[in-house]
Coordinates of C-alpha atoms in Angstrom, one line a residue:
X717 CA 154.9 183.5 160.6
X718 CA 155.9 182.8 157.0
X719 CA 156.3 179.6 155.2
X720 CA 158.6 178.8 152.3
X721 CA 157.9 175.4 150.7
X722 CA 158.0 173.7 147.4
X723 CA 155.5 171.0 146.5
X724 CA 154.8 168.8 143.5
X725 CA 151.3 168.3 141.9
X726 CA 150.5 165.7 144.6
X727 CA 151.6 168.0 147.4
X728 CA 154.8 166.0 147.9
X729 CA 157.6 168.0 149.5
X730 CA 160.5 165.6 149.1
X731 CA 161.6 162.3 147.5
X732 CA 163.9 159.6 149.0
X733 CA 165.0 161.8 151.8
X734 CA 166.0 164.7 149.5
X735 CA 164.5 167.7 147.8
X736 CA 162.2 167.3 144.8
X737 CA 164.6 169.5 142.7
X738 CA 167.6 171.7 143.2
X739 CA 166.8 175.1 141.7
X740 CA 169.6 177.5 142.5
X741 CA 167.4 180.6 142.4
X742 CA 165.0 179.0 144.9
X743 CA 168.0 178.1 147.2
X744 CA 169.3 181.7 147.0
X745 CA 165.9 183.1 147.8
X746 CA 165.6 180.8 150.8
X747 CA 169.1 181.6 152.0
X748 CA 168.6 185.4 151.7
X749 CA 165.0 185.4 153.2
X750 CA 165.8 183.3 156.2
X751 CA 169.2 184.8 157.1
X752 CA 169.1 186.0 160.7
X753 CA 165.7 184.5 161.3
X754 CA 164.3 181.4 162.9
X755 CA 163.8 178.3 160.8
X756 CA 161.7 175.3 161.9
X757 CA 162.4 171.8 160.5
X758 CA 161.9 168.2 161.2
X759 CA 164.7 165.9 162.5
X760 CA 165.0 164.1 159.2
X761 CA 165.4 167.5 157.4
X762 CA 168.2 168.4 159.7
X763 CA 169.9 165.0 159.1
X764 CA 169.6 165.6 155.4
X765 CA 171.5 168.9 155.5
X766 CA 175.2 168.8 154.6
X767 CA 177.0 167.1 157.5
X768 CA 173.7 167.0 159.5
X769 CA 174.6 170.4 160.7
X770 CA 172.1 173.3 161.4
X771 CA 171.8 176.1 158.9
X772 CA 174.3 178.9 159.6
X773 CA 173.3 182.5 160.6
X774 CA 169.8 181.3 161.7
X775 CA 168.2 180.0 164.8
X776 CA 167.4 176.4 164.0
X777 CA 164.4 174.8 165.8
X778 CA 164.2 171.0 165.1
X779 CA 161.0 169.1 165.8
X780 CA 161.0 165.4 166.6
X781 CA 158.8 162.8 168.1
X782 CA 160.9 162.8 171.2

């Protein structure tokens, strides 16, 4: 299992329901690295994706309290 995450100096991983920063190189790395793989995310992360739709070309596992 591998983890790809970005965190600030306080170990925060998001702000106001979004990413800390939009860095195109990081987004490209994530897209290329996870293509054809399984990605695990929380419900709020899924809802924050464009259109609230799962990521394409990946198996999306969404964790929620329910």
